[in-house]
Coordinates of C-alpha atoms and ligand atoms in Angstrom, one line a residue:
Chain X
M22 CA -30.0 1.1 -28.1
S23 CA -28.0 3.0 -25.1
E24 CA -26.8 7.0 -25.4
P25 CA -23.4 7.8 -27.9
A26 CA -20.2 8.6 -25.8
V27 CA -19.1 10.5 -28.6
A28 CA -22.4 12.5 -30.9
V29 CA -21.8 14.9 -33.3
T30 CA -24.2 16.5 -35.4
G31 CA -23.7 18.8 -38.1
L32 CA -20.7 19.7 -37.2
T33 CA -19.0 23.5 -39.0
K34 CA -16.0 25.0 -38.0
V35 CA -15.3 28.5 -39.3
F36 CA -11.9 30.1 -38.8
P37 CA -11.5 33.9 -39.4
V38 CA -8.4 34.2 -41.1
P39 CA -7.1 38.3 -39.4
L40 CA -7.0 41.2 -41.9
Q41 CA -8.5 39.3 -44.7
R42 CA -11.8 38.4 -46.5
R43 CA -11.4 35.3 -46.7
S44 CA -11.8 32.5 -43.7
I45 CA -10.7 28.6 -43.0
V46 CA -14.1 25.9 -43.1
A47 CA -11.9 23.5 -40.4
V48 CA -14.6 21.1 -40.5
R49 CA -17.9 21.2 -42.8
D50 CA -21.0 19.7 -41.5
L51 CA -19.8 16.8 -39.9
N52 CA -22.2 14.1 -38.2
L53 CA -20.0 11.1 -36.7
R54 CA -20.8 8.8 -33.7
V55 CA -18.7 6.8 -31.4
D56 CA -20.8 4.1 -29.5
A57 CA -20.2 3.0 -26.0
G58 CA -16.5 0.7 -26.1
Q59 CA -16.0 1.2 -29.3
V60 CA -11.9 2.2 -31.0
Y61 CA -12.8 5.1 -33.2
G62 CA -10.4 6.4 -35.4
L63 CA -10.8 10.0 -36.7
L64 CA -8.2 9.5 -39.9
G65 CA -7.0 12.0 -42.6
P66 CA -3.3 14.5 -43.4
N67 CA -2.4 17.3 -42.2
G68 CA -5.0 20.0 -41.8
S69 CA -7.7 18.0 -42.7
G70 CA -9.3 18.8 -39.3
K71 CA -9.1 16.3 -36.6
S72 CA -7.8 18.4 -33.9
T73 CA -10.3 20.6 -34.6
T74 CA -13.1 18.1 -34.2
L75 CA -11.7 17.1 -31.2
K76 CA -11.3 20.6 -29.8
I77 CA -14.9 21.1 -30.6
I78 CA -15.7 17.7 -28.5
L79 CA -13.8 19.0 -25.6
G80 CA -15.8 22.3 -25.6
L81 CA -12.2 23.9 -25.7
V82 CA -13.4 25.2 -29.5
S83 CA -16.4 26.5 -29.7
P84 CA -18.0 25.1 -33.0
T85 CA -19.5 27.9 -35.3
R86 CA -22.8 25.6 -36.6
G87 CA -23.7 22.1 -34.6
K88 CA -23.3 20.7 -31.4
T89 CA -21.6 18.5 -29.7
E90 CA -22.2 15.6 -26.7
I91 CA -20.5 13.3 -24.5
F92 CA -22.8 10.3 -22.7
G93 CA -25.6 12.8 -23.6
H94 CA -24.1 16.6 -22.0
D95 CA -23.2 19.6 -24.1
S96 CA -20.1 20.3 -24.9
S97 CA -20.5 23.4 -23.7
R98 CA -20.9 22.4 -20.0
V99 CA -17.8 21.8 -17.9
A100 CA -19.4 18.7 -16.1
S101 CA -19.7 16.9 -19.4
R102 CA -15.8 16.5 -18.7
E103 CA -16.4 14.3 -16.0
S104 CA -16.3 11.5 -17.8
V105 CA -13.8 12.0 -20.3
G106 CA -9.6 12.5 -20.5
F107 CA -7.8 14.2 -23.3
L108 CA -4.5 14.2 -24.6
P109 CA -3.9 16.7 -27.3
E110 CA -1.1 16.8 -30.2
S111 CA 2.0 16.1 -28.8
P112 CA 1.8 17.9 -25.3
Y113 CA 3.7 19.5 -23.6
F114 CA 3.3 19.6 -19.5
Y115 CA 5.0 22.1 -16.6
K116 CA 8.4 21.2 -16.8
Y117 CA 9.2 21.2 -13.0
L118 CA 7.8 18.8 -12.1
T119 CA 8.0 15.5 -11.2
A120 CA 6.0 12.5 -13.0
A121 CA 4.4 11.9 -9.8
E122 CA 3.6 15.8 -9.5
T123 CA 2.4 16.3 -12.7
L124 CA -0.1 13.2 -12.2
R125 CA -1.0 14.9 -8.8
F126 CA -1.6 18.5 -10.2
Y127 CA -3.7 16.2 -12.8
G128 CA -6.1 14.5 -10.6
K129 CA -6.4 16.9 -8.1
L130 CA -8.0 18.8 -11.0
C131 CA -10.3 15.9 -11.4
G132 CA -11.5 16.7 -7.6
M133 CA -9.8 13.2 -6.6
R134 CA -7.6 13.6 -2.9
G135 CA -6.2 11.5 -0.2
E136 CA -5.0 8.5 -0.5
R137 CA -7.0 8.0 -3.6
L138 CA -5.2 10.2 -5.4
S139 CA -1.9 8.7 -3.8
A140 CA -2.7 4.9 -4.5
R141 CA -4.2 5.9 -8.4
I142 CA -0.6 8.1 -9.0
D143 CA 1.0 4.7 -7.8
E144 CA -1.2 2.5 -10.3
L145 CA -0.5 5.1 -13.0
L146 CA 3.1 5.7 -13.1
E147 CA 3.1 1.4 -13.1
L148 CA 0.3 1.4 -16.1
V149 CA 2.8 3.7 -18.3
R150 CA 5.9 1.9 -16.7
L151 CA 6.9 5.4 -14.8
T152 CA 7.1 3.9 -12.1
E153 CA 11.0 4.5 -12.6
A154 CA 11.3 7.7 -13.5
R155 CA 8.6 9.0 -10.7
N156 CA 10.7 11.7 -9.0
R157 CA 12.2 13.4 -12.2
R158 CA 10.9 16.3 -13.5
L159 CA 9.4 16.5 -16.9
R160 CA 12.6 18.3 -18.0
G161 CA 14.2 15.6 -19.1
F162 CA 11.3 13.3 -20.7
S163 CA 11.8 12.0 -23.7
K164 CA 9.1 12.1 -26.1
G165 CA 7.9 8.8 -25.7
M166 CA 7.7 9.8 -21.6
L167 CA 6.0 12.7 -22.1
Q168 CA 3.3 11.1 -24.7
R169 CA 3.0 7.9 -21.7
I170 CA 2.7 10.6 -18.9
G171 CA 0.1 12.6 -21.0
L172 CA -1.7 9.3 -21.8
A173 CA -1.7 8.7 -17.7
Q174 CA -3.0 12.0 -16.6
A175 CA -5.7 11.8 -19.4
L176 CA -6.9 8.4 -17.1
A177 CA -6.4 10.4 -13.7
H178 CA -10.1 9.7 -12.8
E179 CA -10.7 6.6 -15.0
P180 CA -13.0 8.1 -17.8
Q181 CA -15.6 6.4 -19.5
L182 CA -13.9 7.7 -22.6
V183 CA -10.1 8.4 -23.6
I184 CA -9.7 11.1 -26.8
L185 CA -6.8 11.4 -27.9
D186 CA -4.6 13.6 -30.4
E187 CA -2.2 11.7 -32.6
P188 CA -1.4 9.7 -29.5
T189 CA 1.7 8.2 -31.6
A190 CA 2.7 11.0 -33.6
G191 CA 6.4 11.8 -33.5
V192 CA 7.4 8.7 -31.1
D193 CA 9.4 5.5 -31.8
P194 CA 8.4 2.3 -33.0
A195 CA 8.7 0.9 -29.8
G196 CA 7.2 3.5 -28.0
S197 CA 4.0 4.1 -30.3
R198 CA 3.5 0.1 -29.5
E199 CA 3.7 1.0 -26.2
I200 CA 1.1 3.5 -26.7
R201 CA -0.7 0.8 -28.7
D202 CA -0.7 -1.9 -25.9
L203 CA -2.2 0.4 -23.7
I204 CA -4.9 1.7 -26.0
L205 CA -5.5 -1.8 -26.6
D206 CA -5.7 -2.6 -22.9
L207 CA -8.3 0.2 -22.6
K208 CA -10.4 -1.6 -25.5
Q209 CA -10.1 -4.6 -23.0
R210 CA -11.3 -2.9 -20.0
G211 CA -14.0 -1.7 -22.3
I212 CA -13.3 2.1 -21.9
T213 CA -14.2 4.0 -25.4
V214 CA -11.3 5.2 -27.2
L215 CA -11.4 8.6 -29.8
L216 CA -8.5 8.8 -31.1
S217 CA -7.2 11.0 -34.5
S218 CA -4.0 9.6 -36.8
H219 CA -2.7 10.2 -39.8
L220 CA 0.0 7.2 -39.4
L221 CA -3.0 4.8 -40.6
E222 CA -0.5 1.1 -40.4
Q223 CA -0.6 2.2 -36.6
V224 CA -3.9 2.8 -36.4
Q225 CA -5.0 -0.3 -38.7
E226 CA -4.7 -2.4 -36.1
V227 CA -6.5 -1.0 -32.5
C228 CA -10.0 0.8 -34.0
D229 CA -13.0 -0.7 -34.4
R230 CA -14.4 1.6 -36.8
V231 CA -13.1 4.9 -38.4
G232 CA -13.8 7.9 -40.1
I233 CA -11.9 9.7 -42.8
L234 CA -11.1 13.6 -42.9
A235 CA -10.0 15.5 -45.8
N236 CA -10.7 18.8 -45.9
G237 CA -12.7 19.1 -42.5
V238 CA -15.4 16.8 -44.7
L239 CA -15.9 12.8 -43.7
V240 CA -15.2 11.0 -47.2
R241 CA -15.7 7.8 -45.8
E242 CA -17.0 6.2 -42.7
G243 CA -17.4 2.2 -41.5
T244 CA -15.9 -0.6 -39.4
M245 CA -12.3 -1.3 -40.0
T246 CA -13.9 -4.9 -41.5
E247 CA -16.3 -3.2 -44.5
L248 CA -13.4 -0.4 -45.2
L249 CA -10.4 -2.6 -45.8
A250 CA -12.4 -6.2 -47.2
V251 CA -12.1 -6.1 -50.9
Q252 CA -14.4 -7.6 -52.2
N253 CA -14.8 -10.9 -53.8
Q254 CA -11.1 -12.0 -52.9
T255 CA -10.1 -15.0 -50.6
E256 CA -6.7 -15.0 -49.4
V257 CA -5.1 -18.4 -48.1
V258 CA -1.8 -18.8 -46.8
L259 CA 0.2 -22.1 -46.5
E260 CA 3.0 -23.0 -45.1
G261 CA 5.2 -25.8 -46.8
A262 CA 3.4 -26.3 -49.9
R263 CA 5.2 -28.4 -52.8
P264 CA 5.0 -26.4 -56.9
E265 CA 2.6 -29.0 -57.7
L266 CA 0.1 -28.9 -54.9
L267 CA 0.5 -24.7 -56.2
T268 CA -0.9 -26.1 -60.0
Q269 CA -2.7 -28.1 -58.5
I270 CA -4.7 -25.5 -56.7
A271 CA -4.6 -23.0 -59.3
A272 CA -6.8 -25.7 -61.4
L273 CA -9.0 -26.5 -58.8
A274 CA -9.9 -23.0 -58.6
T275 CA -10.3 -23.1 -62.6
N276 CA -12.8 -25.8 -62.5
A277 CA -15.2 -24.3 -59.5
G278 CA -15.1 -20.7 -61.8
A279 CA -12.9 -19.3 -60.0
R280 CA -9.3 -16.9 -60.3
V281 CA -5.4 -17.1 -58.9
I282 CA -5.2 -13.6 -59.0
D283 CA -1.6 -13.7 -57.2
Q284 CA 0.7 -16.1 -55.2
R285 CA 3.9 -14.7 -53.1
T286 CA 5.7 -15.2 -50.0
P287 CA 4.1 -12.9 -46.9
Q288 CA 6.1 -10.8 -45.7
T289 CA 7.0 -9.7 -42.1
T290 CA 6.5 -5.6 -41.5
L291 CA 9.2 -3.9 -40.6
E292 CA 8.2 -2.6 -37.7
Q293 CA 8.0 -6.2 -36.6
L294 CA 11.4 -6.5 -37.9
F295 CA 12.3 -2.9 -35.9
L296 CA 11.1 -4.0 -33.0
E297 CA 12.4 -8.0 -32.7
A298 CA 15.7 -6.2 -33.6
T299 CA 15.8 -3.6 -31.0
E300 CA 14.5 -6.1 -28.0
R301 CA 17.1 -8.6 -29.2
S302 CA 20.2 -5.6 -28.2
G303 CA 17.9 -4.2 -25.2
D304 CA 17.4 -0.4 -26.4
A305 CA 13.3 -1.6 -26.9
S306 CA 13.0 -1.0 -23.4
R307 CA 13.9 2.5 -22.7
Chain Z
M16 CA -21.4 8.6 -15.3
K17 CA -21.1 10.8 -12.2
D18 CA -24.6 13.8 -13.1
S19 CA -25.1 16.0 -11.1
A20 CA -21.3 15.6 -8.7
H21 CA -19.9 18.6 -10.4
R22 CA -19.9 21.3 -8.5
A23 CA -19.8 24.7 -10.1
L24 CA -16.9 26.3 -8.4
S25 CA -14.8 24.2 -7.0
F26 CA -11.9 25.0 -3.9
G27 CA -9.5 21.3 -4.5
R28 CA -9.6 22.4 -8.5
I29 CA -8.3 26.2 -7.4
S30 CA -5.8 25.1 -5.1
A31 CA -3.7 23.1 -7.1
L32 CA -3.6 25.7 -9.4
T33 CA -3.0 27.7 -7.1
A34 CA -0.2 26.1 -5.3
N35 CA 1.0 25.1 -9.1
T36 CA 1.3 28.3 -10.1
L37 CA 3.0 29.2 -6.9
T38 CA 5.7 26.3 -7.6
E39 CA 6.2 27.9 -11.0
L40 CA 6.3 31.5 -9.8
T41 CA 9.1 30.3 -7.3
R42 CA 11.2 28.5 -9.5
L43 CA 11.7 31.3 -12.1
K44 CA 13.9 32.6 -9.0
V45 CA 11.5 36.0 -8.9
F46 CA 13.0 36.3 -5.5
Y47 CA 16.0 37.7 -6.5
V48 CA 13.8 40.7 -6.2
L49 CA 14.0 40.9 -2.7
L50 CA 17.5 40.4 -2.6
L51 CA 17.7 43.2 -4.5
F52 CA 15.6 45.3 -1.6
A53 CA 18.3 43.5 1.0
L54 CA 21.0 45.2 -1.0
L55 CA 19.2 48.3 -1.2
L56 CA 18.7 48.9 2.5
I57 CA 21.9 47.6 4.1
G58 CA 23.6 50.0 0.9
S59 CA 21.1 53.0 1.8
S60 CA 21.9 52.2 5.3
A61 CA 25.2 52.8 4.8
F62 CA 25.6 55.6 3.5
M63 CA 23.1 57.3 6.5
A64 CA 25.8 56.8 9.0
R65 CA 27.2 60.3 9.0
L66 CA 22.8 61.6 8.6
S67 CA 20.9 62.8 12.3
F68 CA 19.3 59.8 13.3
Q69 CA 15.9 61.3 12.5
Q70 CA 16.9 62.6 9.3
E71 CA 18.4 58.6 8.6
F72 CA 14.9 57.0 10.2
Q73 CA 13.2 59.5 7.5
V74 CA 15.3 58.5 4.4
L75 CA 15.1 54.8 5.8
K76 CA 11.3 54.8 6.3
D77 CA 11.8 56.4 2.7
I78 CA 13.9 53.9 0.7
S79 CA 11.9 51.1 2.2
L80 CA 8.3 52.0 1.3
G81 CA 9.0 53.8 -2.4
A82 CA 11.2 50.9 -3.1
M83 CA 7.9 48.0 -1.7
S84 CA 6.0 49.8 -3.5
I85 CA 8.6 49.5 -6.5
F86 CA 9.6 45.9 -6.8
T87 CA 5.8 45.1 -5.6
S88 CA 3.6 46.4 -8.1
L89 CA 6.8 45.6 -10.9
L90 CA 6.8 41.8 -9.4
A91 CA 3.4 42.0 -9.6
I92 CA 3.2 43.0 -13.6
V93 CA 6.7 40.9 -14.4
A94 CA 4.5 37.8 -12.9
T95 CA 1.4 38.1 -14.2
A96 CA 2.2 39.5 -18.1
R97 CA 3.6 35.6 -18.8
M98 CA 1.6 33.6 -16.8
L99 CA -1.4 32.6 -19.7
P100 CA 0.0 33.3 -22.5
Q101 CA 2.8 31.0 -22.1
D102 CA 0.0 27.9 -21.4
L103 CA -1.8 28.8 -24.6
E104 CA 2.0 28.4 -26.1
D105 CA 2.8 25.2 -24.6
R106 CA -0.8 24.0 -25.2
T107 CA -0.8 22.9 -21.3
I108 CA -3.9 25.2 -21.0
Y109 CA -5.6 22.3 -23.3
T110 CA -4.8 19.3 -20.4
I111 CA -6.4 22.2 -17.8
L112 CA -9.2 22.6 -19.2
A113 CA -9.8 19.5 -21.0
K114 CA -10.3 18.1 -17.1
P115 CA -13.7 20.0 -15.6
V116 CA -12.3 22.8 -14.9
A117 CA -13.9 26.3 -15.7
R118 CA -12.6 29.1 -17.2
F119 CA -12.9 30.8 -14.1
E120 CA -11.6 28.8 -11.7
Y121 CA -8.8 28.7 -14.1
L122 CA -8.2 32.5 -13.7
V123 CA -9.4 32.5 -10.0
G124 CA -6.5 29.7 -9.2
K125 CA -3.7 31.6 -11.1
L126 CA -4.4 34.8 -10.2
A127 CA -4.5 33.4 -6.3
G128 CA -1.3 32.3 -6.7
V129 CA 0.2 35.4 -7.6
L130 CA -1.3 37.2 -5.0
L131 CA -0.2 34.7 -2.7
L132 CA 3.3 35.2 -4.2
L133 CA 2.9 38.9 -3.5
L134 CA 1.9 38.5 0.0
I135 CA 4.5 35.9 0.6
S136 CA 7.2 38.7 -0.7
T137 CA 5.2 42.0 0.4
L138 CA 5.9 40.0 3.9
L139 CA 9.6 39.0 4.1
M140 CA 10.2 42.8 2.4
A141 CA 8.2 44.4 5.5
L142 CA 10.6 41.7 7.7
L143 CA 13.5 42.7 6.7
F144 CA 12.3 46.6 6.4
A145 CA 11.4 45.8 10.2
A146 CA 14.9 44.3 10.9
V147 CA 16.7 47.3 9.6
L148 CA 14.6 49.5 11.6
F149 CA 15.9 47.6 14.6
A150 CA 18.8 47.4 14.3
R151 CA 19.3 51.1 14.0
E152 CA 17.3 51.5 16.7
Y153 CA 19.7 49.8 19.0
A154 CA 22.4 51.2 17.5
A155 CA 21.6 55.0 17.5
L156 CA 19.6 53.9 21.5
A157 CA 23.4 53.1 22.1
E158 CA 24.7 56.1 20.9
V159 CA 22.7 58.7 23.0
T160 CA 22.9 56.9 26.0
R161 CA 26.7 57.0 25.4
Q162 CA 26.6 60.7 24.2
M163 CA 24.6 61.7 27.5
S164 CA 25.6 59.4 29.9
S165 CA 26.3 62.2 32.1
A166 CA 23.0 64.4 31.4
P167 CA 20.2 64.3 34.2
S168 CA 17.7 61.1 33.5
E169 CA 14.9 63.0 32.7
Q170 CA 17.2 64.8 29.6
L171 CA 17.9 60.7 29.0
H172 CA 14.5 59.7 29.1
D173 CA 13.2 62.5 26.8
A174 CA 16.0 61.8 24.0
V175 CA 15.9 58.1 24.5
Q176 CA 11.8 59.0 23.6
A177 CA 12.6 60.7 20.3
V178 CA 14.8 58.0 18.7
R179 CA 11.3 55.7 19.5
N180 CA 9.0 57.6 18.2
A181 CA 11.4 58.2 15.2
T182 CA 11.3 55.0 14.3
F183 CA 8.7 53.2 15.0
N184 CA 5.4 54.7 13.8
P185 CA 2.1 52.3 13.5
D186 CA 1.1 53.6 10.1
L187 CA 3.7 52.0 8.8
L188 CA 1.3 48.6 9.0
P189 CA -1.5 50.2 7.4
G190 CA 0.6 52.4 4.5
I191 CA 2.5 48.5 3.2
S192 CA -0.8 47.1 3.2
I193 CA -2.2 49.7 0.8
I194 CA 1.1 48.9 -1.2
Y195 CA -0.3 44.8 -1.3
L196 CA -3.3 45.6 -2.7
K197 CA -2.3 48.2 -4.8
A198 CA 0.0 45.2 -6.2
C199 CA -3.0 42.8 -6.2
L200 CA -4.8 45.2 -8.5
L201 CA -1.6 45.8 -10.7
A202 CA -1.9 41.2 -11.3
S203 CA -5.5 41.8 -11.8
L204 CA -4.9 44.2 -14.7
T205 CA -2.1 42.1 -16.1
L206 CA -4.2 39.1 -15.9
F207 CA -6.8 40.9 -17.5
I208 CA -4.7 43.0 -20.3
S209 CA -2.8 39.4 -21.3
T210 CA -6.5 37.6 -21.7
F211 CA -6.8 39.7 -25.0
A212 CA -3.2 40.9 -25.8
T213 CA -1.4 39.3 -28.8
T214 CA 2.2 39.2 -27.3
N215 CA 3.7 39.9 -23.4
I216 CA 5.3 43.2 -24.4
F217 CA 1.8 44.3 -25.1
T218 CA 0.6 43.3 -22.3
I219 CA 2.9 45.1 -20.1
V220 CA 3.2 48.4 -22.3
V221 CA -0.7 48.3 -21.6
T222 CA -0.3 47.9 -18.0
V223 CA 2.0 50.4 -17.1
F224 CA 0.2 52.8 -19.4
V225 CA -2.4 52.7 -17.1
Y226 CA -0.4 52.4 -14.7
F227 CA 0.8 56.1 -15.1
I228 CA -2.9 56.9 -16.3
G229 CA -4.1 56.1 -13.2
H230 CA -1.5 57.8 -11.3
I231 CA -2.2 60.9 -13.5
Q232 CA -6.0 61.5 -13.4
G233 CA -6.9 62.1 -10.1
T234 CA -5.0 65.5 -11.0
A235 CA -6.4 65.7 -14.7
R236 CA -9.4 65.7 -13.4
E237 CA -9.3 68.2 -11.4
F238 CA -8.1 70.6 -14.0
W239 CA -11.1 69.1 -16.2
L240 CA -14.1 69.9 -14.3
Q241 CA -12.3 73.7 -13.5
Q242 CA -11.8 74.5 -16.8
N243 CA -15.6 72.3 -18.1
G244 CA -17.8 73.1 -15.4
G245 CA -19.6 69.7 -14.0
T246 CA -22.1 69.3 -17.3
A247 CA -23.8 66.0 -17.3
L248 CA -21.9 64.6 -20.0
S249 CA -18.6 65.3 -18.7
R250 CA -18.9 63.7 -15.5
I251 CA -20.2 60.9 -16.9
F252 CA -17.3 60.7 -18.6
L253 CA -14.9 61.5 -16.1
G254 CA -17.3 58.6 -14.6
V255 CA -16.2 56.7 -17.2
V256 CA -12.6 57.1 -17.7
A257 CA -12.4 56.5 -14.2
L258 CA -14.2 52.8 -13.7
V259 CA -11.7 52.1 -16.1
F260 CA -8.6 53.5 -14.9
P261 CA -8.1 53.1 -11.4
D262 CA -7.2 56.3 -9.1
L263 CA -3.7 54.8 -7.9
Q264 CA -2.6 58.7 -6.1
L265 CA -5.8 57.7 -3.3
F266 CA -2.8 54.3 -3.0
D267 CA 0.2 56.9 -2.6
F268 CA 0.3 58.2 1.5
A269 CA 3.9 56.3 1.5
D270 CA 5.1 59.5 1.7
D271 CA 2.7 60.4 5.0
V272 CA 3.8 57.2 6.6
V273 CA 7.3 58.4 6.3
A274 CA 6.7 62.1 7.3
G275 CA 4.7 60.9 10.4
A276 CA 1.6 62.4 9.9
S277 CA -0.9 59.5 10.8
I278 CA -3.3 57.9 8.0
P279 CA -7.2 59.5 8.9
F280 CA -9.3 55.4 8.9
T281 CA -10.9 56.4 6.0
L282 CA -8.6 57.3 3.6
F283 CA -6.9 54.0 4.1
A284 CA -10.5 52.1 4.1
N285 CA -11.1 53.7 0.7
A286 CA -7.9 52.8 -1.0
A287 CA -8.2 49.2 0.6
G288 CA -11.6 49.3 -0.7
L289 CA -11.0 50.3 -3.9
G290 CA -8.1 48.4 -4.5
C291 CA -10.2 45.1 -3.8
F292 CA -13.2 46.2 -5.9
Y293 CA -10.9 46.9 -9.1
T294 CA -8.7 43.2 -8.4
V295 CA -12.2 41.7 -7.8
L296 CA -13.3 43.8 -11.4
Y297 CA -10.6 42.9 -13.8
L298 CA -10.6 39.3 -12.3
L299 CA -14.3 39.4 -13.9
L300 CA -13.1 41.3 -17.1
S301 CA -11.1 38.4 -17.6
T302 CA -13.3 35.8 -17.5
A303 CA -15.2 37.5 -19.3
V304 CA -13.0 38.0 -22.2
F305 CA -11.5 34.1 -21.7
S306 CA -14.8 32.6 -21.7
G307 CA -15.2 33.5 -25.2
R308 CA -12.0 32.8 -26.5
E309 CA -10.7 29.6 -29.0
L310 CA -7.9 28.2 -27.8
Ligands
ADP21 N1 -7.6 28.4 -34.7 C1 -6.7 28.3 -35.5 N2 -7.1 29.4 -36.0 C2 -6.7 29.4 -37.4 N3 -7.3 28.1 -38.1 C3 -6.9 27.5 -37.3 C4 -7.1 27.2 -36.1 N4 -6.6 26.0 -35.8 C5 -7.0 25.3 -36.9 N5 -6.8 25.7 -38.5 C6 -6.6 25.6 -39.2 O1 -7.7 24.8 -39.5 C7 -7.4 23.3 -40.0 C8 -7.6 22.3 -40.2 O2 -6.6 22.2 -38.2 P1 -6.8 20.9 -37.6 O3 -7.6 20.5 -37.1 O4 -5.4 21.3 -36.6 O5 -6.4 19.5 -38.5 P2 -5.1 18.5 -38.2 O6 -5.2 18.0 -36.8 O7 -6.7 17.4 -39.1 O8 -3.6 18.4 -38.8 C9 -6.0 23.8 -40.5 O9 -6.4 24.2 -42.2 C10 -5.9 25.0 -39.8 O10 -5.0 26.0 -40.9
MG22 MG1 -3.6 17.2 -35.6

């Protein structure tokens, strides 16, 4: 089996509370493995330890016990960050820089320069659809735009692994749709994505595998299909079925020892409705 | 996977951080300090019209070097104090340190940005100072030549020479370099304190505190040695104090420069060496504290 993109073994993180005896256990004995090419979603309510886990994987916070690795390199080593890009939770960048200057700055931090860097900046701006805003200062950027420049910054050096902390939080539905499309695009290109979220339905469509954290403990883990399949049930969606047909189906099912337990008109999602409505009025292009 | 390609210390990464810090600082309009300096010089030269030219140049140098020393020191402390806390508070630091950037590189890059800003400011102030000095010299020479138009040429020559001597003093240059190095030391000290401080006010207060201790410690040490004699224990204690609090009195020879005394080379070299030593020392201490810090 090939080397995992991220391996977390026996990870525990305890934050001491200043001036108090007790301390907060943010992550408790966590084991996690993200295979290369997967989109992995770390889910859980606020304060369940998602951000802490991601920060430890990136070497920004040190673990109390256990260890984390990126492609086999210990997170405590600076070199482990050569192959990873990170978008923190509600990121702030230098407000006095323009979009292009911001990407140039981060590109240089990744060791890029010259022609290659300039070409990459154009590419990234195109990718996150900020070419129009390339010479605007971040001071005036909307939340969605900041999130996109953050994503571009994370992708600067074409990392094999991208870690995104709450990438769609606080972004409007159109912006959130765009970010999810970008994630799917990364997946297409074989890039591993590890993301955290508390917005479950948004994660559902992009993730191959999810882990659910509660109070720092991994309570569930598995592929989307494994976790969400309702055992023993099958959904049939029909078009143009007359009532007689439905009665016949019910009879057939009973004969075969099965049972129809629900019958309803499928509904579009509110998100779909929102996107269609705003798309038409031209708002979604912003 | 770029395995062994990672370089522990990269000039490219550090210079990116340095350039960015410099941009940030210039956009914060810290250069208003320089405007203040210019106003002070121009204002004071208006007031000096009533003095004799020897006195005038004396006062001009005194004010200029004094103001330069205060302004660069202030600039060093104020520009550095908020640098690290700001990046931590805005969480910009996550995006930077999630790149293959070592914490040492981050601190070196940031500090270098401040030192560069201080260098530019010091040079601009020195330039302004030189410009005012030469303008006054020109005026004084014109005045002398006019007053002594009927005097013998030898006397005129002497008088002109006297004006020239009163204005230009080769010791101004080492004097100004030491002012710069002292500001570098203070910037590095401020950075160090900001690695463990909880608020900017704390950083500034502690830095100013160390600044004053640094200024009186030389005198205090002599006094102590007189009182307690040179026992081994007191020497060790004083050694430790001297290591933590740099003897800033050694940097204050602006007064001698103004008085026209020449600075002995050893004194200059001593102060310059000390300035560099403490700048590096505080940077290393900053790295030691910052490396262990949770973000
Ligand atoms: N630097 C810190 N100091 C003290 N406690 C912290 C720190 N960072 C996180 N915590 C605590 O750890 C727990 C998990 O936080 P976090 O990882 O941010 O959760 P999530 O990202 O899932 O919302 C929370 O109880 C939080 O208060
Ligand atoms: Mg979080």
